[in-house]
Short mmCIF file of N, CA and C in Angstrom, two decimals:
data_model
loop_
_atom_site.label_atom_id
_atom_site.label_comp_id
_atom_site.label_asym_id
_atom_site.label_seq_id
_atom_site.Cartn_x
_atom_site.Cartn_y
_atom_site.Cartn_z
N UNK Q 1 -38.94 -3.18 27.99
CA UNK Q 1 -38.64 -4.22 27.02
C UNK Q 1 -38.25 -3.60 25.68
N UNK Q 2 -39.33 -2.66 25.47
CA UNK Q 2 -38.92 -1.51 24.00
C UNK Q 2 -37.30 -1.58 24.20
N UNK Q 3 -36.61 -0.35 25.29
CA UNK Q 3 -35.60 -0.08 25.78
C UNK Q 3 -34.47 -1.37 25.09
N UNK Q 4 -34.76 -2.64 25.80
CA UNK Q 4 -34.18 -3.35 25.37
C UNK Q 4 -33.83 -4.15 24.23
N UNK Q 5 -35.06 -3.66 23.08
CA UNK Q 5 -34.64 -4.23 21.59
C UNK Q 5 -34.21 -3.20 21.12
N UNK Q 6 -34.29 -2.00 21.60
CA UNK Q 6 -33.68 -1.38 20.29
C UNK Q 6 -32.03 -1.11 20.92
N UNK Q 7 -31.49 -1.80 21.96
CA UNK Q 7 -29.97 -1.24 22.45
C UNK Q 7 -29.39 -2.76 22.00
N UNK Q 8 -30.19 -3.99 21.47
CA UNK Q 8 -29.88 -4.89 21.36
C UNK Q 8 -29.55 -4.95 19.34
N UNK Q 9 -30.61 -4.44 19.20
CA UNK Q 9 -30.32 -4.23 17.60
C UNK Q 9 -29.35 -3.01 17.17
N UNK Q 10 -29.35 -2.08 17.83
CA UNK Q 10 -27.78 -1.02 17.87
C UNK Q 10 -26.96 -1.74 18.17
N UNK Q 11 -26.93 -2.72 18.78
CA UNK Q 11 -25.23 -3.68 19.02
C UNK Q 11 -25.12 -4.17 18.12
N UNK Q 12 -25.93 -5.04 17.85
CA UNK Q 12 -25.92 -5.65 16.12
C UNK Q 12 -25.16 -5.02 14.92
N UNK Q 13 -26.15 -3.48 14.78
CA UNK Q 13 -25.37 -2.75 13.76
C UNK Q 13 -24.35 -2.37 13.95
N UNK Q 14 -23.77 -2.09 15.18
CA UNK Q 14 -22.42 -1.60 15.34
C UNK Q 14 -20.97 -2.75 15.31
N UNK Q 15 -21.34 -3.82 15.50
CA UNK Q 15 -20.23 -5.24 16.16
C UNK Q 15 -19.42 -5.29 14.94
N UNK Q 16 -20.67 -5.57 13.65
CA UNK Q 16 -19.71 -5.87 12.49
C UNK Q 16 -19.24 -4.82 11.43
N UNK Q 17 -19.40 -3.60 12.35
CA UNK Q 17 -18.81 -2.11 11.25
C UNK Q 17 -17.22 -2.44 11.97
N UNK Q 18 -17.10 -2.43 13.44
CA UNK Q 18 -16.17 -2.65 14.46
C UNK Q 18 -15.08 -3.76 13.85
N UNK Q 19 -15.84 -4.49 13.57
CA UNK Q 19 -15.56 -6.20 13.38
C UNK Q 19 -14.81 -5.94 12.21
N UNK Q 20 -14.91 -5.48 11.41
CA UNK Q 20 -14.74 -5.26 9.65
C UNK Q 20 -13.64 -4.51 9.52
N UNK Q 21 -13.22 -3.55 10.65
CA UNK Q 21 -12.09 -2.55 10.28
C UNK Q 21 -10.78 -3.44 10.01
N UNK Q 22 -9.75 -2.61 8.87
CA UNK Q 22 -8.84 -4.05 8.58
C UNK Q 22 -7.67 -3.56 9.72
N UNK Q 23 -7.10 -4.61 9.13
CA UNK Q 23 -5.20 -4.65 10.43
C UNK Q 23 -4.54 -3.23 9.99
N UNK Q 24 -3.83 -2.73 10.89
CA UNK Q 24 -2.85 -1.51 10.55
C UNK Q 24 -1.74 -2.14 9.26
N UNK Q 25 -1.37 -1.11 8.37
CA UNK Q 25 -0.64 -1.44 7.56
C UNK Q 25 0.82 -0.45 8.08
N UNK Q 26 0.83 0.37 8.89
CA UNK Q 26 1.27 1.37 9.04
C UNK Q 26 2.66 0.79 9.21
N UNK Q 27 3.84 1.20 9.22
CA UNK Q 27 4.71 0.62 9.23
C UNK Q 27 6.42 0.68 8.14
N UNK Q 28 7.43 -0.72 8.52
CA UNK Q 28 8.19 -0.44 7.91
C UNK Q 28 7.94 -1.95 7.10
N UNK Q 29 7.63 -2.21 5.88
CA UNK Q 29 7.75 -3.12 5.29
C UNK Q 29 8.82 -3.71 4.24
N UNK Q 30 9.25 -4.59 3.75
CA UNK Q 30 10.36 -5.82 3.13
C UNK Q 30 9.60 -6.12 2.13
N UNK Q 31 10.24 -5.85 0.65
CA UNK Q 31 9.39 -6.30 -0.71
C UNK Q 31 9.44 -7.96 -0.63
N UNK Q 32 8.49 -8.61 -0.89
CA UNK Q 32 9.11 -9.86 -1.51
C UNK Q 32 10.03 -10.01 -2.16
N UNK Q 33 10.95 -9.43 -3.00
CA UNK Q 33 11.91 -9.44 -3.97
C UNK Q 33 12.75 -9.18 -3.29
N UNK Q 34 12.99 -8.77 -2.09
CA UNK Q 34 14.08 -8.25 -1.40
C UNK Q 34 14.93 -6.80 -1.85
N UNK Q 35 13.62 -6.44 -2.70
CA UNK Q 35 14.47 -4.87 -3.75
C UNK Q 35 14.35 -3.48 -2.76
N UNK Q 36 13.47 -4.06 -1.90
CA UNK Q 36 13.05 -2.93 -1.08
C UNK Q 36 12.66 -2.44 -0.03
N UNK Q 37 12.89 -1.89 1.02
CA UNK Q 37 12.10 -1.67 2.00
C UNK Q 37 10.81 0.04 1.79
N UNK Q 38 9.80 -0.12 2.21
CA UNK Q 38 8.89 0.72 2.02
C UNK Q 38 7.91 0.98 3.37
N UNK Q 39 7.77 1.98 3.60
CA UNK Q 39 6.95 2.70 4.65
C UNK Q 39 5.91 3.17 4.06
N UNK Q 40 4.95 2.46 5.13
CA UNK Q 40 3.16 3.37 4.93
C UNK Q 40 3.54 3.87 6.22
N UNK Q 41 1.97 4.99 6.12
CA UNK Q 41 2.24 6.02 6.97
C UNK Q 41 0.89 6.71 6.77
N UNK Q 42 0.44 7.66 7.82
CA UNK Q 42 -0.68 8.18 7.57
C UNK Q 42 -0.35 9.48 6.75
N UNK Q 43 -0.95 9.92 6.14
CA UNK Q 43 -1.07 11.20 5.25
C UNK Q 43 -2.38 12.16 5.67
N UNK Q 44 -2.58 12.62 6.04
CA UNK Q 44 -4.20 13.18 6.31
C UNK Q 44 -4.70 12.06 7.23
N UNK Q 45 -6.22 12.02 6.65
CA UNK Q 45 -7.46 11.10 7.09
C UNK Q 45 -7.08 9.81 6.60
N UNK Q 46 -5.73 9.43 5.57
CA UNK Q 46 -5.63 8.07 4.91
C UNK Q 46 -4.49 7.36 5.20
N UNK Q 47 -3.76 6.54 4.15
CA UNK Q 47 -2.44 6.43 4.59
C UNK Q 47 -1.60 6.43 2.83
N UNK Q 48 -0.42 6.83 2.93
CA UNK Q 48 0.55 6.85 1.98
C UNK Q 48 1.73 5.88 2.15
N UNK Q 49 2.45 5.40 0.76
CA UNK Q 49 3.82 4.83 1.12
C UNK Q 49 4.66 5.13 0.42
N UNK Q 50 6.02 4.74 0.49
CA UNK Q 50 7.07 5.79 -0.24
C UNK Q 50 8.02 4.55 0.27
N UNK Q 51 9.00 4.44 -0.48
CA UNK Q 51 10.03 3.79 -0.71
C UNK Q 51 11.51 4.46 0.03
N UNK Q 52 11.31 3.32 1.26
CA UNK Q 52 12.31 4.17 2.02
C UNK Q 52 13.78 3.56 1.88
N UNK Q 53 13.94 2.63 1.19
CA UNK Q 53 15.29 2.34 0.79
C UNK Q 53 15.15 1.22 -0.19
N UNK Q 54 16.68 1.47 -1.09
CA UNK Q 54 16.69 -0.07 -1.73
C UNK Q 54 17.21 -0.39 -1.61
N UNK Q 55 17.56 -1.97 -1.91
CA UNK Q 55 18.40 -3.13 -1.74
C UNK Q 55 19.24 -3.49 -2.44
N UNK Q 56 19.42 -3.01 -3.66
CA UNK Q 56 20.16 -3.59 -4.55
C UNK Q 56 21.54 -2.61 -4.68
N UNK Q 57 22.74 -2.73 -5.52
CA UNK Q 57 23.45 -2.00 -5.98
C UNK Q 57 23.15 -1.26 -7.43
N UNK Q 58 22.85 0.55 -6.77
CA UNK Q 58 22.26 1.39 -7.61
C UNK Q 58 23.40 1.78 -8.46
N UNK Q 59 22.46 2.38 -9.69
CA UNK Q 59 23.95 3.08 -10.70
C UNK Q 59 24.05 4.55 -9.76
N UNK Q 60 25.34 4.87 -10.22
CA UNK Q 60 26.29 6.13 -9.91
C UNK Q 60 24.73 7.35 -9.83
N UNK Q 61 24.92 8.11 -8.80
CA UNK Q 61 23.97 9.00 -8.85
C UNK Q 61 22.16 8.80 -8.18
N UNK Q 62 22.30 7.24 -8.00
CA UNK Q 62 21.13 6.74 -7.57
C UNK Q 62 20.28 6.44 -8.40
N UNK Q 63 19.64 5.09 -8.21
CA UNK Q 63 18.14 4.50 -8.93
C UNK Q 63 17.15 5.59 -9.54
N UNK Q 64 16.66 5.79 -10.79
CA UNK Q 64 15.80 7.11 -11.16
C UNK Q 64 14.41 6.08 -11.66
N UNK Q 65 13.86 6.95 -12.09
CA UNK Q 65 11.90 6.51 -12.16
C UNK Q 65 11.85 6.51 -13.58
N UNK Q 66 13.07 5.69 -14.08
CA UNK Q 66 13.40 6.04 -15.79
C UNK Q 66 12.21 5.08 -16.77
N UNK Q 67 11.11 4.51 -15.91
CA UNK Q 67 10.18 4.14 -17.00
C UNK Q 67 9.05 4.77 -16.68
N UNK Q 68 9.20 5.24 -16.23
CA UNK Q 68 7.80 6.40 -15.76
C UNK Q 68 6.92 6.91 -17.40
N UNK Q 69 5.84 6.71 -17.34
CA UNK Q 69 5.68 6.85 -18.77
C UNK Q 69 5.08 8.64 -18.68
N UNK Q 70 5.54 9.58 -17.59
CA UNK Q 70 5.51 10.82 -17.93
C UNK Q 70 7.25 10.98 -18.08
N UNK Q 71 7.65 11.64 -18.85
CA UNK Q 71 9.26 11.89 -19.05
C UNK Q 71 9.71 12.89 -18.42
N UNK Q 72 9.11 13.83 -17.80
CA UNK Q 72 9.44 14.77 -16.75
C UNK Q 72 9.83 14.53 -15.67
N UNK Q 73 9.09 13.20 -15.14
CA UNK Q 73 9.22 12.58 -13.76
C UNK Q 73 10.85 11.31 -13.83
N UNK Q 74 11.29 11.45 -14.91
CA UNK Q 74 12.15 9.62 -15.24
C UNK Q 74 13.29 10.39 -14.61
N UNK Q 75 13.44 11.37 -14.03
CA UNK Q 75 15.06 11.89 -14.01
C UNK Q 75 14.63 11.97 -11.83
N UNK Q 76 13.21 11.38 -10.98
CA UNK Q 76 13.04 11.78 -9.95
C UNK Q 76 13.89 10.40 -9.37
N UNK Q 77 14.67 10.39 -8.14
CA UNK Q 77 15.22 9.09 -7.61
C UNK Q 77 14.36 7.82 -6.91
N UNK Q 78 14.09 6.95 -6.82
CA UNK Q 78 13.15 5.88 -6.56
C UNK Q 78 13.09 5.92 -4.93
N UNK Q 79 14.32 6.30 -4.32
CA UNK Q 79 14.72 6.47 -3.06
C UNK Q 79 13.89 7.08 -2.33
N UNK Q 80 12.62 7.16 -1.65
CA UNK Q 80 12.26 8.18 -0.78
C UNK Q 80 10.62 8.40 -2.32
N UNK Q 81 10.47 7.96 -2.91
CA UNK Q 81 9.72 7.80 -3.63
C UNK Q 81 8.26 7.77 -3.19
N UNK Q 82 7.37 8.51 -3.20
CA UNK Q 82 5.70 8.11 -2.75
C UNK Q 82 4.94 6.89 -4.08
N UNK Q 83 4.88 6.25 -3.55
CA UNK Q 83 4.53 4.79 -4.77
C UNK Q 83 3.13 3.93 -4.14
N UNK Q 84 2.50 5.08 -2.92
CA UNK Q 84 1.03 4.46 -2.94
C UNK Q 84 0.12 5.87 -2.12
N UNK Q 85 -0.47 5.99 -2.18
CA UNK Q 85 -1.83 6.88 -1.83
C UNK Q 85 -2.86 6.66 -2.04
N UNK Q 86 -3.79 7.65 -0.77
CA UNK Q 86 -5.06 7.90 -1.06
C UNK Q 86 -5.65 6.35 -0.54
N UNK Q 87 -4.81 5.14 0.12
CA UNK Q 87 -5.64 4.41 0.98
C UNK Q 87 -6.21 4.64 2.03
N UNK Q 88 -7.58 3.95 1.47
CA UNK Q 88 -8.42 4.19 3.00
C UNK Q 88 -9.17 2.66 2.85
N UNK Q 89 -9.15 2.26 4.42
CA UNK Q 89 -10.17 1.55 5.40
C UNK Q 89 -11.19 1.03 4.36
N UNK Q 90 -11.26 -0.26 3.88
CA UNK Q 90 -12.73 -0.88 2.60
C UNK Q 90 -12.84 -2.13 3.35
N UNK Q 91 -13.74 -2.63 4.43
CA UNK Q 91 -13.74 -4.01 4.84
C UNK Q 91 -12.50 -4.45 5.27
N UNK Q 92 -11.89 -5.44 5.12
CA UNK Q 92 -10.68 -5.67 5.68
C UNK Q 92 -9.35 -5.36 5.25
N UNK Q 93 -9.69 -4.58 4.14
CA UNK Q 93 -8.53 -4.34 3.37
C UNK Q 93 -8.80 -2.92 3.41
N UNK Q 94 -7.36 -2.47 2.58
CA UNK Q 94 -6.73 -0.98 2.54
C UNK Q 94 -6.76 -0.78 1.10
N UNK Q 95 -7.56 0.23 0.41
CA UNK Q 95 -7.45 0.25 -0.83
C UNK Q 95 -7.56 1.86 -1.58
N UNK Q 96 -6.68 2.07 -2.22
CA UNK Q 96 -6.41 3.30 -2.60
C UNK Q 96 -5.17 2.96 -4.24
N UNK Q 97 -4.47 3.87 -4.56
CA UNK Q 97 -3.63 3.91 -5.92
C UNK Q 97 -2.13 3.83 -5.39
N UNK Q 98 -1.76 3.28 -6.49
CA UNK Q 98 -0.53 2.54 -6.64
C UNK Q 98 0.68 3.04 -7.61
N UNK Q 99 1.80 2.53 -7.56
CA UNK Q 99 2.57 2.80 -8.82
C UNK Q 99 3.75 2.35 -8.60
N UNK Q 100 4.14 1.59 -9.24
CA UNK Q 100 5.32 0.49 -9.57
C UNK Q 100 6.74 1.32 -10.25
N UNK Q 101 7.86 1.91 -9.60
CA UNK Q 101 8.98 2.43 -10.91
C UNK Q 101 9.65 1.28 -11.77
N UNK Q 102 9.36 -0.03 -10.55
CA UNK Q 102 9.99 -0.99 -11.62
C UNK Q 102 9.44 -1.39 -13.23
N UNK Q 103 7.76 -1.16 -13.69
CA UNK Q 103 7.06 -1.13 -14.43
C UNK Q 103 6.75 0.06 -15.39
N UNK Q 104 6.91 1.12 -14.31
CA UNK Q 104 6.47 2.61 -14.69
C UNK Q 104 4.47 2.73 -14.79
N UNK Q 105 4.24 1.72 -13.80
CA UNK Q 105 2.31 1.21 -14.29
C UNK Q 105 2.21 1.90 -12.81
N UNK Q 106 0.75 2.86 -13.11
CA UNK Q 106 -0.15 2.96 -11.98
C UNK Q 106 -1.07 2.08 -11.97
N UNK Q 107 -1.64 1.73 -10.87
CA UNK Q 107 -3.09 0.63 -10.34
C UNK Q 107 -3.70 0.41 -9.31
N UNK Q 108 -4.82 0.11 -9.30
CA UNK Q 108 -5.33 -0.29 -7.92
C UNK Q 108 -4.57 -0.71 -7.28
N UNK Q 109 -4.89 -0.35 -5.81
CA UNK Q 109 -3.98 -1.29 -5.13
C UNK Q 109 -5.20 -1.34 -4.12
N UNK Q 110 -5.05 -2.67 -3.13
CA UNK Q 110 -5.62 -3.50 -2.42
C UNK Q 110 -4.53 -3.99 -1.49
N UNK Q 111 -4.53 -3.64 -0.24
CA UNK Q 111 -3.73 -4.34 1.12
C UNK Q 111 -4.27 -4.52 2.16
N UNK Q 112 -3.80 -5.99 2.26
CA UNK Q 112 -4.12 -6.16 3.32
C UNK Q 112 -3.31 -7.37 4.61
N UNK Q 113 -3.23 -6.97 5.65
CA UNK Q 113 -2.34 -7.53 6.48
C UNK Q 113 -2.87 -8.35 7.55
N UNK Q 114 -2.00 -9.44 7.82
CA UNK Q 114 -2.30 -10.29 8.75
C UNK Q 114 -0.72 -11.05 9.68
N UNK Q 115 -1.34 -10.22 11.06
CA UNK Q 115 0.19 -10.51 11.36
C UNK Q 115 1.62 -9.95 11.26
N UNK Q 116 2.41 -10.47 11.19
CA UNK Q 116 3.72 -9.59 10.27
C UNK Q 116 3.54 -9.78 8.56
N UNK Q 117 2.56 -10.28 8.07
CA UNK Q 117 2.98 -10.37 6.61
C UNK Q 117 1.29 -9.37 5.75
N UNK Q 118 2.00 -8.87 4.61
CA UNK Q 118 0.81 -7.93 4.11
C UNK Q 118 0.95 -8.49 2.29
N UNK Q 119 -0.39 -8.76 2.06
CA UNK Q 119 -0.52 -9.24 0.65
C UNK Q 119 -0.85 -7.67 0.04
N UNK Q 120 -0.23 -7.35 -1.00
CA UNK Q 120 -0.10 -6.55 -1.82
C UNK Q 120 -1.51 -6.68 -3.13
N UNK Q 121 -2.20 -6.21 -3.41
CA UNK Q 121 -3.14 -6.65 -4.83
C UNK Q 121 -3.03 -5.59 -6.00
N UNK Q 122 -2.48 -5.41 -6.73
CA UNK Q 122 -2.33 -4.83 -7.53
C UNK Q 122 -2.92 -5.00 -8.55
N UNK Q 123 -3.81 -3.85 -9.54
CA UNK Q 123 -4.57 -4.51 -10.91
C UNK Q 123 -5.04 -3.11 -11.88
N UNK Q 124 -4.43 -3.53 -13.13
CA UNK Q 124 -4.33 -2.72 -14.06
C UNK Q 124 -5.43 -3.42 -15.43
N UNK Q 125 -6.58 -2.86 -15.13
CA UNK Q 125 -7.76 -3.20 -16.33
C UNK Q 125 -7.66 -4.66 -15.22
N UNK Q 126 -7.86 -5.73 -15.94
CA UNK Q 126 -8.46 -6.75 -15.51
C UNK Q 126 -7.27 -7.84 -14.85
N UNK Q 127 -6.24 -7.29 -15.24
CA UNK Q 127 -4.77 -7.92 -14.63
C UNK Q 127 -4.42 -7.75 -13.70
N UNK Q 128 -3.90 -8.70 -12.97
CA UNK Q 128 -3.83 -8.54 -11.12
C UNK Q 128 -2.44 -9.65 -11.21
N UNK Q 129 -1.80 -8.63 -10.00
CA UNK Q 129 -0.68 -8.98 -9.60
C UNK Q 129 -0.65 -9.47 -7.99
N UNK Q 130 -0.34 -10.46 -7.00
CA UNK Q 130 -0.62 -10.30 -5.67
C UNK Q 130 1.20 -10.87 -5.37
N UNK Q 131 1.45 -10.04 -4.41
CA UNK Q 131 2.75 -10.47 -3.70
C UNK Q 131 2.70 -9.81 -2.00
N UNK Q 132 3.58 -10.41 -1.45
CA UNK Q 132 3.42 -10.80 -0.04
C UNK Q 132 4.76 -10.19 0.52
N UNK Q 133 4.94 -8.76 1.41
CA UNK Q 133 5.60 -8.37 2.00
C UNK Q 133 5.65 -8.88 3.64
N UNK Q 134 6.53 -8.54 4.22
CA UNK Q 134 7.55 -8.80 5.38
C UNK Q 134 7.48 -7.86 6.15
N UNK Q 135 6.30 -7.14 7.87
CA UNK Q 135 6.57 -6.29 8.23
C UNK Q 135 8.16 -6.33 9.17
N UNK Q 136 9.04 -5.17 9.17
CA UNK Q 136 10.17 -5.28 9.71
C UNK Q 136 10.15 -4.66 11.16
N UNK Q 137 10.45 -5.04 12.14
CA UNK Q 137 10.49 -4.62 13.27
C UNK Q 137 11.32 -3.12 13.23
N UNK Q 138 10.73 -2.53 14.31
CA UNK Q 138 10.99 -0.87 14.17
C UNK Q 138 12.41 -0.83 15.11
#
């Protein structure tokens, strides 16, 4: 009977660690704005994303990271860009750092997906941004 409470209370602890892991973000994703398509991807033990194309018509020479508030970096192309890291696995969501070239702002970031669509959470001090990407079939 021992035997049997304690393989019954190990299920317990284990169902909702199981239960809790969030959706894959991994993938090719569609900005809401339609400015962009962007790939997560694993990096190590976590996952990274980078800006694998844009949408719009770029100036001569290609889109640059011209508000970047380091000035060393404003001359790098947005194209192929790493613009999230260091997410990892928090409850149902994916949460690690961020960075916007359209803003030139780093921030939390918070993702999380359901389905084909992934809410974005973005937040700088107490300001939060949420928008809703489009996963794209591979």
């Amino acid at each position: 009977m021992r035997r049997f409470i304690v393989a019954a209370l190990a299920a317990l602890v284990t169902v909702p660690a199981t239960a809790a892991a969030p959706q894959s973000i991994t993938g090719r994703w569609a900005t809401d704005d339609g400015k962009a398509i962007v790939d997560i991807y694993a990096c190590g033990a976590r996952l990274c994303g980078k800006v694998h194309k844009l949408l719009f018509t770029q100036p001569a020479g290609g889109q640059r990271d011209e508000r970047n508030p380091d000035k060393a970096k404003r001359a790098r192309h947005v194209s192929g860009l790493q613009i999230y890291w260091d997410l990892a696995a928090d409850g149902a969501a994916w949460k690690g750092e961020g960075y916007s070239p359209e803003d030139g702002r780093y921030y939390k970031a918070n993702l999380r997906a359901a389905g084909n669509k992934m809410t974005m959470k973005g937040c700088v001090s107490v300001f939060c941004k949420t928008v809703t990407w489009t996963r794209m079939s591979q």
